[in-house]
mmCIF file of C-alpha atoms and ligand atoms in Angstrom:
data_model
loop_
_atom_site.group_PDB
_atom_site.id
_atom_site.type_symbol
_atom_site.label_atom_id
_atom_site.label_comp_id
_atom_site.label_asym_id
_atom_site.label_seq_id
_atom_site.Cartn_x
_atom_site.Cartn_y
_atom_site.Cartn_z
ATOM 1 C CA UNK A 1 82.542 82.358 68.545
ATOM 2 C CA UNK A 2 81.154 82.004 71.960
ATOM 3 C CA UNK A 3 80.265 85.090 73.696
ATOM 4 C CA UNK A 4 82.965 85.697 76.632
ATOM 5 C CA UNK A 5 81.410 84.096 80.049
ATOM 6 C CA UNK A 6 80.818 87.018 82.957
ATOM 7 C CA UNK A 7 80.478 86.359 86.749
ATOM 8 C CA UNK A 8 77.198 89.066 87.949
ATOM 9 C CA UNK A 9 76.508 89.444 91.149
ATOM 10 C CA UNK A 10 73.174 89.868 92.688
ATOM 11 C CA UNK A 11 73.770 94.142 92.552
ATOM 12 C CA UNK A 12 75.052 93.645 88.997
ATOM 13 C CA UNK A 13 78.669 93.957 89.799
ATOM 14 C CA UNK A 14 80.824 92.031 87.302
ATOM 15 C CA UNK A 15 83.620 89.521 88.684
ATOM 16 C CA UNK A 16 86.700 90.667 86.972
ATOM 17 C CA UNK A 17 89.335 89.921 89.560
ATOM 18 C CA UNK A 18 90.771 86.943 91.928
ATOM 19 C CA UNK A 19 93.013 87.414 95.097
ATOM 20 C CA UNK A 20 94.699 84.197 95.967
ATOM 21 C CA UNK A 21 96.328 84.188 99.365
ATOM 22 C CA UNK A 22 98.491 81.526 98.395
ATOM 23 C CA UNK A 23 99.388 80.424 102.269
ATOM 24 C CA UNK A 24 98.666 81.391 105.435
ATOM 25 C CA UNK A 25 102.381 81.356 106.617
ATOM 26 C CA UNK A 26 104.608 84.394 106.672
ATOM 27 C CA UNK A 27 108.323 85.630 107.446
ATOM 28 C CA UNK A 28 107.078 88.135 109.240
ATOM 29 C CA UNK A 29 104.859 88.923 112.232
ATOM 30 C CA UNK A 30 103.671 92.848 111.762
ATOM 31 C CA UNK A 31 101.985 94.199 114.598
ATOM 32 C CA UNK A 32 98.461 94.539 113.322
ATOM 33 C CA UNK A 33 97.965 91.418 111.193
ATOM 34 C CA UNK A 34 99.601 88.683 113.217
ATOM 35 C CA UNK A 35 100.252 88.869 116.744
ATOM 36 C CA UNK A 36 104.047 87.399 117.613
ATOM 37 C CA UNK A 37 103.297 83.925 119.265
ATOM 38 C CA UNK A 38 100.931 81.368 119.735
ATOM 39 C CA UNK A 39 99.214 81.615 116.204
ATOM 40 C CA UNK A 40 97.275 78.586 115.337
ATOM 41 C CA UNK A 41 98.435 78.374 111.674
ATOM 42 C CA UNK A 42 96.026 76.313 108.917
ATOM 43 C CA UNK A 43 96.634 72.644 108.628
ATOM 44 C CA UNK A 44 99.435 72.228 105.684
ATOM 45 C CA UNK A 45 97.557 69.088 104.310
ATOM 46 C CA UNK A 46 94.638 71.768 103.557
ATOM 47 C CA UNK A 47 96.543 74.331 101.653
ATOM 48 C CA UNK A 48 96.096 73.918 98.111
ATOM 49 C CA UNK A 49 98.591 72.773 95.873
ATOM 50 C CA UNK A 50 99.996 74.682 92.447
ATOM 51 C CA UNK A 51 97.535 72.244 90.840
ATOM 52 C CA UNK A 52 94.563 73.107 93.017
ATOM 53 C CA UNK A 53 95.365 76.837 92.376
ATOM 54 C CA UNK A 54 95.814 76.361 88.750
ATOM 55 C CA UNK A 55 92.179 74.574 88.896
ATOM 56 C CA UNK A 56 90.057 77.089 90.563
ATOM 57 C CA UNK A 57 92.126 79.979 88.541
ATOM 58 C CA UNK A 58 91.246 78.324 85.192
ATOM 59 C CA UNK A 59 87.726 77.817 86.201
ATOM 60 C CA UNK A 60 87.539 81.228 87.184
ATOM 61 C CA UNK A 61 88.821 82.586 84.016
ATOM 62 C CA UNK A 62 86.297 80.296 82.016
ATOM 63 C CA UNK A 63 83.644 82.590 83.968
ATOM 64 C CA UNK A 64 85.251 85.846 83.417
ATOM 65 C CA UNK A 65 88.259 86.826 85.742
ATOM 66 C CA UNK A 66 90.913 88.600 84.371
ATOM 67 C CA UNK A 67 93.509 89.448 86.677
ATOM 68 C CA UNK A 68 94.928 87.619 89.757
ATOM 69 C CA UNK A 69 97.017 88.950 92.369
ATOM 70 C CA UNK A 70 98.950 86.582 94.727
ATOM 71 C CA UNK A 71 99.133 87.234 98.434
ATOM 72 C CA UNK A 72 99.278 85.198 101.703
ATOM 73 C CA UNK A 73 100.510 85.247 104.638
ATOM 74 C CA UNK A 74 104.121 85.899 102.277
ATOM 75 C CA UNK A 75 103.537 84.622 98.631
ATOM 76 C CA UNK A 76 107.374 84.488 98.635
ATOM 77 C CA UNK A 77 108.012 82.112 100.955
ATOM 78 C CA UNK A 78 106.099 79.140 98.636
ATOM 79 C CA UNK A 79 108.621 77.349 97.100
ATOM 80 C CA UNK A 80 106.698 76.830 93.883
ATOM 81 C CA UNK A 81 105.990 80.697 93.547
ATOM 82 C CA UNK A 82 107.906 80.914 90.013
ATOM 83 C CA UNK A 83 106.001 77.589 89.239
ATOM 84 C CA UNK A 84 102.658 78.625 90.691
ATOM 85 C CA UNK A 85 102.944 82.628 88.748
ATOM 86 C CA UNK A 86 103.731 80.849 85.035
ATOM 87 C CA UNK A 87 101.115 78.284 85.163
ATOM 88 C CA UNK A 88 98.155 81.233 85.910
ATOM 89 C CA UNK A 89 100.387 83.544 83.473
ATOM 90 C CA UNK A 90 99.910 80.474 81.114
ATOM 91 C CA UNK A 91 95.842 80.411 81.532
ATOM 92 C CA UNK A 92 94.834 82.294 78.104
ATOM 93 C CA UNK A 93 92.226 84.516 79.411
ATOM 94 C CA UNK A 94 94.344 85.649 82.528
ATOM 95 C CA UNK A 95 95.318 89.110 81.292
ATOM 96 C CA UNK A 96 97.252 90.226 84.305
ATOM 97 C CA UNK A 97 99.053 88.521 87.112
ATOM 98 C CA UNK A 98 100.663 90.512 90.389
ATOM 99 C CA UNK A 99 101.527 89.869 93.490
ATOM 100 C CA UNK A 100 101.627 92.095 96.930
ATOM 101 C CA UNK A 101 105.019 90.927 99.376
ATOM 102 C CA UNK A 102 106.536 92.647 101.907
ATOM 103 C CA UNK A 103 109.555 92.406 99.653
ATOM 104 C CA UNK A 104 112.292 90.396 102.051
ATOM 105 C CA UNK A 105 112.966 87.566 99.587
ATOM 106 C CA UNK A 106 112.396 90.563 96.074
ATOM 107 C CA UNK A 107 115.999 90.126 95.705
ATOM 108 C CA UNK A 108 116.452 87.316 94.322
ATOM 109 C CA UNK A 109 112.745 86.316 93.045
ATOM 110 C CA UNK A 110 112.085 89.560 91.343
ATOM 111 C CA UNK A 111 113.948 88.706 88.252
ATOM 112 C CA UNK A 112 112.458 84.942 87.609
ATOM 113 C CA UNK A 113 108.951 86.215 88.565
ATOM 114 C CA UNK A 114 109.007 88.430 85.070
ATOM 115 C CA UNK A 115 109.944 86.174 83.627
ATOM 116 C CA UNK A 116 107.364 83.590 84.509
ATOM 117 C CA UNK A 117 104.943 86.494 83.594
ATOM 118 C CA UNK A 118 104.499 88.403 86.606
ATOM 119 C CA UNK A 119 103.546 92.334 85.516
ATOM 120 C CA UNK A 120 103.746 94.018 88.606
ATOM 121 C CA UNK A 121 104.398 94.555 92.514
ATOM 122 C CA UNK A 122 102.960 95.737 95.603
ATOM 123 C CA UNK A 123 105.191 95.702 98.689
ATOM 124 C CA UNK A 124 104.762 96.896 101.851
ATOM 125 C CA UNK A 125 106.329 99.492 103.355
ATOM 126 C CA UNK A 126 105.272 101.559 106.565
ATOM 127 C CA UNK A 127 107.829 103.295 107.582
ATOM 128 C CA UNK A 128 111.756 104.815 106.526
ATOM 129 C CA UNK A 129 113.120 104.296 110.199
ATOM 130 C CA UNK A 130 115.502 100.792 110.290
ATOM 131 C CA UNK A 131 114.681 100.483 114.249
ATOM 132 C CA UNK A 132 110.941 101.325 113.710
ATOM 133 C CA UNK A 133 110.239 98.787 110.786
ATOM 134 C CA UNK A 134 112.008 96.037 112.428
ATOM 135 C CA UNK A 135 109.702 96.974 115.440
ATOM 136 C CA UNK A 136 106.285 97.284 113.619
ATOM 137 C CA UNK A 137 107.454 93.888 111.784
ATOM 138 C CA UNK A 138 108.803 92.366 114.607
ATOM 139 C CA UNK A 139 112.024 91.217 112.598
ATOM 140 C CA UNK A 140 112.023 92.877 109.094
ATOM 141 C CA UNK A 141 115.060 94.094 107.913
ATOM 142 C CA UNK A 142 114.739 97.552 106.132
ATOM 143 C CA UNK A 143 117.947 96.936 103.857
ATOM 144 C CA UNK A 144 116.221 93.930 102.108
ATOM 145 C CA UNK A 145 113.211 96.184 101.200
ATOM 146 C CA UNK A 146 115.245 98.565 99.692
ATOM 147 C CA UNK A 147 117.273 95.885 97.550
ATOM 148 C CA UNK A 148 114.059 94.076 96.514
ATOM 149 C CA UNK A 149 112.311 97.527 95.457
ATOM 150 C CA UNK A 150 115.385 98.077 93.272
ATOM 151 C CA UNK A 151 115.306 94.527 92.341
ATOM 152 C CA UNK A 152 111.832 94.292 91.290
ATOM 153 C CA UNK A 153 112.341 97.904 89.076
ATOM 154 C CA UNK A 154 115.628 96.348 87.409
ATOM 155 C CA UNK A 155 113.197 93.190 86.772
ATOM 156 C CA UNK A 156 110.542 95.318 85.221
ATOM 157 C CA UNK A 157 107.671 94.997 87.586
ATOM 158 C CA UNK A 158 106.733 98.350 87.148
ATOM 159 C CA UNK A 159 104.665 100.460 88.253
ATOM 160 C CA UNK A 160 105.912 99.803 91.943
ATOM 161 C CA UNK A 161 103.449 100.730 94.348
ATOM 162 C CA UNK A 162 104.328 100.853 98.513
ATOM 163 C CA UNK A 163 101.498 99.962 100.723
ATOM 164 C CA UNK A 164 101.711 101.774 103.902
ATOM 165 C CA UNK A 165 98.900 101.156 106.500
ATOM 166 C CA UNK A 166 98.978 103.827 108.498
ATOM 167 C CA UNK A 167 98.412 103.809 112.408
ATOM 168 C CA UNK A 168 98.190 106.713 114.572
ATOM 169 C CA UNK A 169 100.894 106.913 117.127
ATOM 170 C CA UNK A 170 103.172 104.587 115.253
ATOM 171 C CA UNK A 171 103.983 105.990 111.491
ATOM 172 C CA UNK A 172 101.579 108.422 110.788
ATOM 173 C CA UNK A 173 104.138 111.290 111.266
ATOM 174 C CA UNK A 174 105.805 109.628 108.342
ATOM 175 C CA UNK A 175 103.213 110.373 106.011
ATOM 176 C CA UNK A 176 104.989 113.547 104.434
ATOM 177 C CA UNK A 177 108.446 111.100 103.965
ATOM 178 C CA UNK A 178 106.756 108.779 102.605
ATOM 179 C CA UNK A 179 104.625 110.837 100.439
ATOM 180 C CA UNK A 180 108.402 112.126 99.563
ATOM 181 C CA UNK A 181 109.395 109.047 98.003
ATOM 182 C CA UNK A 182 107.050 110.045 95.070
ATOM 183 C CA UNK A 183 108.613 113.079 94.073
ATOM 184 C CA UNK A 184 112.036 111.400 92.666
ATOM 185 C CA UNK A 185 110.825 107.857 92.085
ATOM 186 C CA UNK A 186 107.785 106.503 89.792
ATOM 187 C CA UNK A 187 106.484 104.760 92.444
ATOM 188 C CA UNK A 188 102.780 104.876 93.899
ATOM 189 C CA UNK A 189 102.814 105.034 97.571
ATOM 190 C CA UNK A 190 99.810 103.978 98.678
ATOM 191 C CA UNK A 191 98.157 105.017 102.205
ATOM 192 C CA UNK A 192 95.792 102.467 103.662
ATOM 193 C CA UNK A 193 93.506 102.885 106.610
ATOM 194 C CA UNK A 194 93.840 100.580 109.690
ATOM 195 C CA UNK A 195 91.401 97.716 109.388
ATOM 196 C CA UNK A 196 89.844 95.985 112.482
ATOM 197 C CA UNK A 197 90.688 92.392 111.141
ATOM 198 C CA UNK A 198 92.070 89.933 113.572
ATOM 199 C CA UNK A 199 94.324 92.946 115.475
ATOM 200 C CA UNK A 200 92.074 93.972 118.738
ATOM 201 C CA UNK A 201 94.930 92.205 121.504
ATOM 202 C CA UNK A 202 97.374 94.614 122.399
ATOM 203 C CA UNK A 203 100.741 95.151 120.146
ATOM 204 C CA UNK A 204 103.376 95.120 122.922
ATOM 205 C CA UNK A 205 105.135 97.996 125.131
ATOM 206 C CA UNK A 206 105.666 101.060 123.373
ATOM 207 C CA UNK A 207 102.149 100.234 120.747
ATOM 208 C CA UNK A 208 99.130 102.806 120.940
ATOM 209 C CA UNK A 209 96.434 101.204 122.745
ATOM 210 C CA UNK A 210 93.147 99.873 120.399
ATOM 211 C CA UNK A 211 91.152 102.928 120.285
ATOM 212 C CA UNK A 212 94.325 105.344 119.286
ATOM 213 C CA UNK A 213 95.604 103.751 116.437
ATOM 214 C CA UNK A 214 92.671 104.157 113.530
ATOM 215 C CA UNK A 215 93.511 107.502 111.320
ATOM 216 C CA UNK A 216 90.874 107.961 109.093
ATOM 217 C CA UNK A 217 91.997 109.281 105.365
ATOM 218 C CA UNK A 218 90.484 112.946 106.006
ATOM 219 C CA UNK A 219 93.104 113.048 108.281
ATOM 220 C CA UNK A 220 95.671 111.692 106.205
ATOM 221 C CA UNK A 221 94.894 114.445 103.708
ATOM 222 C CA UNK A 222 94.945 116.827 106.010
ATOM 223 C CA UNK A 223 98.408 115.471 107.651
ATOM 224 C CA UNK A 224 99.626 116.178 103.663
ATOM 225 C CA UNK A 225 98.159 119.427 102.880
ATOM 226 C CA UNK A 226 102.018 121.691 102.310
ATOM 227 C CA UNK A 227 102.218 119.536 99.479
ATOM 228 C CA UNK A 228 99.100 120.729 97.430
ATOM 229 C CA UNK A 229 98.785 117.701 96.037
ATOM 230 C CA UNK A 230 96.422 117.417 93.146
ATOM 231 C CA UNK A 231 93.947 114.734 92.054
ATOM 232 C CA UNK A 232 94.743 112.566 88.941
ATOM 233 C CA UNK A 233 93.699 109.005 87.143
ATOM 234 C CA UNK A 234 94.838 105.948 89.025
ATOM 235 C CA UNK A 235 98.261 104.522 87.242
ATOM 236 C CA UNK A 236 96.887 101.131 86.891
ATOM 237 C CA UNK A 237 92.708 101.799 86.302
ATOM 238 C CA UNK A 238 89.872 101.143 88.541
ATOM 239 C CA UNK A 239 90.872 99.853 91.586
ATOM 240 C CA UNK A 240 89.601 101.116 95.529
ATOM 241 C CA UNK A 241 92.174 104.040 95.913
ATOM 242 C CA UNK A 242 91.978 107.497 95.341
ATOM 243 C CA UNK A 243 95.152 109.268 94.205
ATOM 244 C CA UNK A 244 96.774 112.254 93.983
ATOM 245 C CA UNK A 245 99.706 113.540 92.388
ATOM 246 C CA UNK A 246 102.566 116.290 94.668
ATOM 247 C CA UNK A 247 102.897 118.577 91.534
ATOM 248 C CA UNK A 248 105.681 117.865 89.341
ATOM 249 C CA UNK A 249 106.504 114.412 90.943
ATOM 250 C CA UNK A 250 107.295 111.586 89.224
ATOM 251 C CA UNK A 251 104.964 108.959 91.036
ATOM 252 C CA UNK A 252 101.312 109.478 93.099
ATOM 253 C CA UNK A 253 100.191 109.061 96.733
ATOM 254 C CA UNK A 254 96.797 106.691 96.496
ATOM 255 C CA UNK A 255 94.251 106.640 99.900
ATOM 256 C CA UNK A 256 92.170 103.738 100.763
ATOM 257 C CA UNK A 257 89.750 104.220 102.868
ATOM 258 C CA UNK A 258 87.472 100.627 103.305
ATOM 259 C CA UNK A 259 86.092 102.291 106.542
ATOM 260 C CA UNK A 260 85.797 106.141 106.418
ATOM 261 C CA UNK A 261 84.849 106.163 101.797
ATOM 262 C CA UNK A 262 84.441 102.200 101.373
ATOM 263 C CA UNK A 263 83.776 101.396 97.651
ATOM 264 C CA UNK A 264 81.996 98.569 97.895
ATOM 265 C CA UNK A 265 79.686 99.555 95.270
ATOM 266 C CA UNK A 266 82.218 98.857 92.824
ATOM 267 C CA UNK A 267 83.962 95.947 94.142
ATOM 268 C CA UNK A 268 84.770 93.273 91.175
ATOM 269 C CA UNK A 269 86.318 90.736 93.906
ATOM 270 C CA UNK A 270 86.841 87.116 94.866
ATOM 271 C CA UNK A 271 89.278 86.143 97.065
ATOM 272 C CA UNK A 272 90.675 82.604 97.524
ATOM 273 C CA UNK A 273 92.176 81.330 101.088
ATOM 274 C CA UNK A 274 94.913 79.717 100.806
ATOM 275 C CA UNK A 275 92.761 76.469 102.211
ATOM 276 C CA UNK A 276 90.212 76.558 99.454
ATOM 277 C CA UNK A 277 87.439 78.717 100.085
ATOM 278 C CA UNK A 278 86.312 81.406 98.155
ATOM 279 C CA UNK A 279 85.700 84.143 99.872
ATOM 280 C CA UNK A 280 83.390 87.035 98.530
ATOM 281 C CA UNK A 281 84.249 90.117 100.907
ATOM 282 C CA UNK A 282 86.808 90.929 102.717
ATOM 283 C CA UNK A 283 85.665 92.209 105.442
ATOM 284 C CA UNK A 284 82.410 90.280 106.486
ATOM 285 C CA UNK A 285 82.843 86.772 107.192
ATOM 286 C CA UNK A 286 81.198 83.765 104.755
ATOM 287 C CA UNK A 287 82.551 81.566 102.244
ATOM 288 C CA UNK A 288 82.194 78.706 100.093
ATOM 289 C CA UNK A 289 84.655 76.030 100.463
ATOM 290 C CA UNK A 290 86.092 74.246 97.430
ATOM 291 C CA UNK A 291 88.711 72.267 99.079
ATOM 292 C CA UNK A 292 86.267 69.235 99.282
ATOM 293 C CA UNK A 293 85.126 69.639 95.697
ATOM 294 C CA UNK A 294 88.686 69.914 93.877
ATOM 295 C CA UNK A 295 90.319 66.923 95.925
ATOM 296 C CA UNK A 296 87.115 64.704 94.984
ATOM 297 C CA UNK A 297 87.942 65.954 91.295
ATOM 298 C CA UNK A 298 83.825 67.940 90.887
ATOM 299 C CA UNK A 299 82.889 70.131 88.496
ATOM 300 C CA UNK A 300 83.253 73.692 90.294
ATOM 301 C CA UNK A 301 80.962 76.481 88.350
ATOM 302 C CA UNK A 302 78.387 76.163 90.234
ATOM 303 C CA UNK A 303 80.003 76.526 93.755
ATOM 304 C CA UNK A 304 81.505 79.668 92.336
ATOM 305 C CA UNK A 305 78.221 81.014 91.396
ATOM 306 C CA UNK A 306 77.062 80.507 94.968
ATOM 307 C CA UNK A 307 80.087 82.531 96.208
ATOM 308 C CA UNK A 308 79.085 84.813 93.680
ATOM 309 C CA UNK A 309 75.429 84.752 94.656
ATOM 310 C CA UNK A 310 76.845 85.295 98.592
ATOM 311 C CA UNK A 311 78.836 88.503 97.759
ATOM 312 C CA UNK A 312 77.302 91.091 99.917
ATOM 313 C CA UNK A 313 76.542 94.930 98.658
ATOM 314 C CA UNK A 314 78.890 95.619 101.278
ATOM 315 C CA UNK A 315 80.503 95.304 104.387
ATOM 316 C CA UNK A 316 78.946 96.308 107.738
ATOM 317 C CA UNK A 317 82.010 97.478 109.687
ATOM 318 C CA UNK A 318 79.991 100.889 110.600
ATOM 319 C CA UNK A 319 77.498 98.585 112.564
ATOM 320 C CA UNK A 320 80.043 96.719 114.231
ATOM 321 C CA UNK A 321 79.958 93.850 112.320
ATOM 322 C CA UNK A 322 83.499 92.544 112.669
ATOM 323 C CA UNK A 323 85.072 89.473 110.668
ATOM 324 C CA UNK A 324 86.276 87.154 112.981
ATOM 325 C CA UNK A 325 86.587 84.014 111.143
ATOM 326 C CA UNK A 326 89.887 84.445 109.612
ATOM 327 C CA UNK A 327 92.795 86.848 110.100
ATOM 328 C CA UNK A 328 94.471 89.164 107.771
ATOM 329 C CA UNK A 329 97.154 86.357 106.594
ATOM 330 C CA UNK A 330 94.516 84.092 105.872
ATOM 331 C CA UNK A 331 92.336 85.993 103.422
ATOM 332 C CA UNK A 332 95.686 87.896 101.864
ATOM 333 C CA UNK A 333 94.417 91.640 102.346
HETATM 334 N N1 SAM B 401 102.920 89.450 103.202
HETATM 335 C C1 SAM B 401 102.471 90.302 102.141
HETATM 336 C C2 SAM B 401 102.677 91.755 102.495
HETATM 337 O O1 SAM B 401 103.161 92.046 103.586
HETATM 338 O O2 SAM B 401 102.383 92.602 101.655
HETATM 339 C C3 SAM B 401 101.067 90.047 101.662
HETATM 340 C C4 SAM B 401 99.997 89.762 102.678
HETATM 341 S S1 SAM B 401 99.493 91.157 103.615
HETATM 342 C C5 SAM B 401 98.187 90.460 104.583
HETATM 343 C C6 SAM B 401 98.673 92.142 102.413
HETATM 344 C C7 SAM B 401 98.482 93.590 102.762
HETATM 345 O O3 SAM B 401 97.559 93.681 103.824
HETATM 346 C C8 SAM B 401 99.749 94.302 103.207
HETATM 347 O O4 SAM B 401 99.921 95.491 102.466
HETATM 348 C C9 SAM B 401 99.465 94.600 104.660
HETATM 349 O O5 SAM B 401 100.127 95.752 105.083
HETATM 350 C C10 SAM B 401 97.967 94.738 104.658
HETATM 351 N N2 SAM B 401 97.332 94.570 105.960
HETATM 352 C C11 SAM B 401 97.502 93.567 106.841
HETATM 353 N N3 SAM B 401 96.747 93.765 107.937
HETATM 354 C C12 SAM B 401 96.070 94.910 107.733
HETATM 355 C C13 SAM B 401 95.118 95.652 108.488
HETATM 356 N N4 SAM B 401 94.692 95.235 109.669
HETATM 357 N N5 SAM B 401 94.619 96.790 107.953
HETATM 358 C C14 SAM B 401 95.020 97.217 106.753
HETATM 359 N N6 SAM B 401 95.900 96.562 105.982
HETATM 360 C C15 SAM B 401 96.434 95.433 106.467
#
């Protein structure tokens, strides 16, 4: 038998996993990814098709990548989401498929997503206020969340985990709630620092201004020290966040800190834009575009090994090294 193909990068970090923001389009317009008019949205004829997906995800898995997650923009919104989830379910050496939503259209996708082979769910959640959510995402209706977290549990896409990005002045007194959530539910709330993607223009009347919003994860900590909370293994292995567990509770709270701890060193990422280009970090700009290469039907291994090649140790935020090619929606988080 063949010995199993593995992506190295130049700092001997294996390639294990693929985030596919699957378009740039979403329902809704929260304050620090998108700002609420006059986005310049990707050309549709470039976003890839469930083919073109299913191309670059099987030639991926040839070289060694195990699990995909779906993003955007909102993955839900794609009308061949089911389609798109049991096709790279269907690729034999995919060994995990997930997808991160901010859960408005859970309701009624939850249940066919597991059964096209979708394992699990991240949604985002940043705050338990109705008025405040609909504020932060500038339309979001809090009820929906709520059904399509209970949707997605009754489905089976379990463990759920909440991302909350936390900004200072906005939720960050919500912390201990949300940390709350954990004690009666198996769910893993996960606190995410503010990152400087695309989100410098002012949010609107009644936002904090640039320079208040970042709270770095000390803080966080800090903001959550009544609960004694106690450090344990991550539910779902070796990914960037650092969790705890409020003793006796039946989920975690998870911290990730790509500023103030980043964990670079141990990054096993690709992403893929939702217009073809594989992207190596997250957070400093550079990619290799496969658009051109799929549509003319070429071999793609070895523009994947020069994305691999390009993947930097890490990112360069602390020198001010912003990435200002794409915004949050476009790379998928
Ligand atoms: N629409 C989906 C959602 O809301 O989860 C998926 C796309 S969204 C870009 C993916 C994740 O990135 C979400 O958890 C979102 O909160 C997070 N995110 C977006 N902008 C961010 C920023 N500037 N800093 C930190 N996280 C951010």
């Amino acid at each position: 038998m063949a010995a199993p193909m593995t992506l190295i990068d130049r700092f001997g970090r294996s390639i294990t996993y693929l985030r596919i923001s699957i378009t740039d389009l979403c329902n809704l317009r929260c304050v620090y990814c998108l700002p609420e008019k006059g986005i310049q949205w990707q050309a549709r004829e470039n976003e890839l098709s469930a083919d073109e997906i299913i191309r670059v995800t099987a030639a991926l898995a040839c070289a060694g990548v195990r699990r995909v997650r779906l993003t955007g923009g909102e993955p839900l919104i794609r009308p061949d989401i089911v389609e798109i989830v049991r096709r790279i379910a269907d690729i034999p050496a995919i060994e995990e498929v997930s997808l991160t939503t901010n859960g408005m259209l859970l309701e009624r996708l939850a249940r066919p997503l597991a059964e096209a082979g979708l394992r699990r769910v991240n949604i985002s959640l940043d705050t338990l206020d109705a008025g405040k959510f609909r504020r932060i995402t500038r339309g979001g209706e809090i009820g929906r969340e709520w059904r399509g977290i209970a949707a997605a549990e009754r489905a089976g896409l379990t463990p759920i985990k909440l991302n909350t990005v936390v900004v200072n002045g906005l939720n960050a007194d919500e912390l201990p709630a949300l940390a709350r959530l954990t004690v009666e539910n198996p769910w893993h709330v996960r606190f995410i620092e503010l990152m400087p993607v695309g989100n410098a223009h002012a949010w609107g009347v009644g936002f904090p201004a640039r320079e208040d919003r970042y709270l770095p994860v000390q803080e966080m900590l800090t903001r959550l020290s009544r609960f004694d909370i106690e450090p344990v293994a991550s539910p779902t292995g070796n990914g960037p966040a650092r969790t705890f567990r409020i003793p006796g509770a039946l989920g975690t709270v998870g911290f990730i800190s790509p500023l103030g701890e980043h964990f670079c060193q141990n990054c096993n990422r690709l992403r893929l834009t939702a217009d073809g280009c594989l992207r190596p970090c997250l957070l400093m700009d550079g990619e290799t575009n496969l658009r051109a290469a799929l549509r003319a039907g070429e071999p793609l291994p070895q523009l994947i090994q020069q994305a691999v090649d390009a993947k930097p140790l890490g990112h360069e935020l602390f020198l001010q090294h912003y990435p200002e090619s794409r915004r949050m929606a476009q790379i998928g988080g």
